């Protein structure tokens, strides 16, 4: 299918790279790799995931921002990148100026999970009782300082008046490994990356941070049902292009993503990882990004998180 714009009508003519700014095995990979495979089938060219982890997802974002805007490099980031402007003193990119919004890809809610051996609790009520009886002794892992995992934990602390120790990792993948092996007691993780480990029984879910229960795990209560009202956090994932990427290519990629997300295979896989298929592209997604930056800046200020 050709696109308007003449000069780029043959796009893609070679392989496309999607920069994922986290180590392999994290929540972003859960969605990036199947989507890349599906896009490759649709476009008839390889779509390669390139993991560039480090610095809470900001290292890879900087690399993507400096990539040649020729339509062959895209950036798959997410909620972490609307938090970063208020948690880092200096970034070598601007998510609003250095990128063009393409599409929201997935929006799984966060889930409060514990290592059942290290922290043998079965409900948020029991968790809070232990936290209050042992201030500062329970710890939670995150994908890095300023990540949504981290701020979800800070928000939980504020709402419940508890003291819990934060242990940052270099990405959700290493954090999950730490949780499963007992290096940390608990986490506030995206349901997408936790789902398979919940099914395996290696971590235990206590509540989902969403307005409704997840159809994937209907027995897990919402945070409100578990006694923490107004606690809603999602670890969403999205696609951007470097600023300057030809508009016709951005439009074509947006259309191909919409097509890919609505294939039965992707819809089923997304559902199994706790998220429905979103329908938000282009400027609508850009407005969502702007609103999320403001929302998390307010949380960072309230939590007293010191910018790095």
PDB file of C-alpha atoms in Angstrom, residues 17-22 26-36 39 47-52 57 60-61 64-65 73-81 95 99-100 102-108 235-242 257 261 270 285:
ATOM      1  CA  UNK A  17      14.502  -0.609  14.089  1.00  0.00           C
ATOM      2  CA  UNK A  18      12.421  -0.026  17.202  1.00  0.00           C
ATOM      3  CA  UNK A  19      14.564   1.250  20.065  1.00  0.00           C
ATOM      4  CA  UNK A  20      13.321  -0.092  23.411  1.00  0.00           C
ATOM      5  CA  UNK A  21      15.008   1.836  26.242  1.00  0.00           C
ATOM      6  CA  UNK A  22      14.944  -1.005  28.772  1.00  0.00           C
ATOM      7  CA  UNK A  26      10.880  -6.301  30.868  1.00  0.00           C
ATOM      8  CA  UNK A  27       7.323  -5.123  30.376  1.00  0.00           C
ATOM      9  CA  UNK A  28       8.153  -3.125  27.247  1.00  0.00           C
ATOM     10  CA  UNK A  29       9.525  -6.245  25.566  1.00  0.00           C
ATOM     11  CA  UNK A  30       6.310  -8.108  26.383  1.00  0.00           C
ATOM     12  CA  UNK A  31       4.533  -5.870  23.910  1.00  0.00           C
ATOM     13  CA  UNK A  32       7.366  -4.707  21.647  1.00  0.00           C
ATOM     14  CA  UNK A  33       8.497  -8.072  20.297  1.00  0.00           C
ATOM     15  CA  UNK A  34       5.108  -9.502  19.231  1.00  0.00           C
ATOM     16  CA  UNK A  35       4.145  -6.133  17.739  1.00  0.00           C
ATOM     17  CA  UNK A  36       7.433  -5.907  15.841  1.00  0.00           C
ATOM     18  CA  UNK A  39       4.449  -5.251  11.746  1.00  0.00           C
ATOM     19  CA  UNK A  47      11.201  -4.916  12.198  1.00  0.00           C
ATOM     20  CA  UNK A  48      13.951  -5.317  14.792  1.00  0.00           C
ATOM     21  CA  UNK A  49      13.775  -4.551  18.520  1.00  0.00           C
ATOM     22  CA  UNK A  50      16.992  -2.950  19.799  1.00  0.00           C
ATOM     23  CA  UNK A  51      17.216  -2.865  23.614  1.00  0.00           C
ATOM     24  CA  UNK A  52      19.137   0.163  24.893  1.00  0.00           C
ATOM     25  CA  UNK A  57      14.774   4.463  30.185  1.00  0.00           C
ATOM     26  CA  UNK A  60      17.658   4.811  25.081  1.00  0.00           C
ATOM     27  CA  UNK A  61      15.329   7.774  24.666  1.00  0.00           C
ATOM     28  CA  UNK A  64      16.377   7.501  19.718  1.00  0.00           C
ATOM     29  CA  UNK A  65      16.033  11.297  19.774  1.00  0.00           C
ATOM     30  CA  UNK A  73      14.059   4.185  13.509  1.00  0.00           C
ATOM     31  CA  UNK A  74      11.162   4.388  15.961  1.00  0.00           C
ATOM     32  CA  UNK A  75      11.072   4.642  19.728  1.00  0.00           C
ATOM     33  CA  UNK A  76       8.908   2.531  22.031  1.00  0.00           C
ATOM     34  CA  UNK A  77       8.714   4.169  25.407  1.00  0.00           C
ATOM     35  CA  UNK A  78       5.866   4.804  27.769  1.00  0.00           C
ATOM     36  CA  UNK A  79       4.738   6.098  31.111  1.00  0.00           C
ATOM     37  CA  UNK A  80       8.328   6.308  32.387  1.00  0.00           C
ATOM     38  CA  UNK A  81       9.040   8.988  29.805  1.00  0.00           C
ATOM     39  CA  UNK A  95       9.856  13.929  24.809  1.00  0.00           C
ATOM     40  CA  UNK A  99       9.703  13.135  19.065  1.00  0.00           C
ATOM     41  CA  UNK A 100       6.535  12.889  17.014  1.00  0.00           C
ATOM     42  CA  UNK A 102       2.658   7.876  16.667  1.00  0.00           C
ATOM     43  CA  UNK A 103       0.341   5.716  18.772  1.00  0.00           C
ATOM     44  CA  UNK A 104      -0.547   4.403  22.210  1.00  0.00           C
ATOM     45  CA  UNK A 105       0.099   0.646  22.098  1.00  0.00           C
ATOM     46  CA  UNK A 106      -1.003  -0.855  25.415  1.00  0.00           C
ATOM     47  CA  UNK A 107      -2.215   0.344  28.805  1.00  0.00           C
ATOM     48  CA  UNK A 108      -1.992  -2.452  31.377  1.00  0.00           C
ATOM     49  CA  UNK A 235       2.280   1.339  32.937  1.00  0.00           C
ATOM     50  CA  UNK A 236       1.390   2.285  29.396  1.00  0.00           C
ATOM     51  CA  UNK A 237       3.518   1.779  26.291  1.00  0.00           C
ATOM     52  CA  UNK A 238       3.617   3.808  23.109  1.00  0.00           C
ATOM     53  CA  UNK A 239       5.425   4.518  19.848  1.00  0.00           C
ATOM     54  CA  UNK A 240       7.142   7.735  18.817  1.00  0.00           C
ATOM     55  CA  UNK A 241       9.241   8.731  15.804  1.00  0.00           C
ATOM     56  CA  UNK A 242      12.237  11.087  15.940  1.00  0.00           C
ATOM     57  CA  UNK A 257       0.049  -0.203  14.132  1.00  0.00           C
ATOM     58  CA  UNK A 261      -3.288  -4.148  17.203  1.00  0.00           C
ATOM     59  CA  UNK A 270      -2.739  -8.167  24.898  1.00  0.00           C
ATOM     60  CA  UNK A 285      -1.928  10.593  21.748  1.00  0.00           C
TER      61      UNK A 285
END
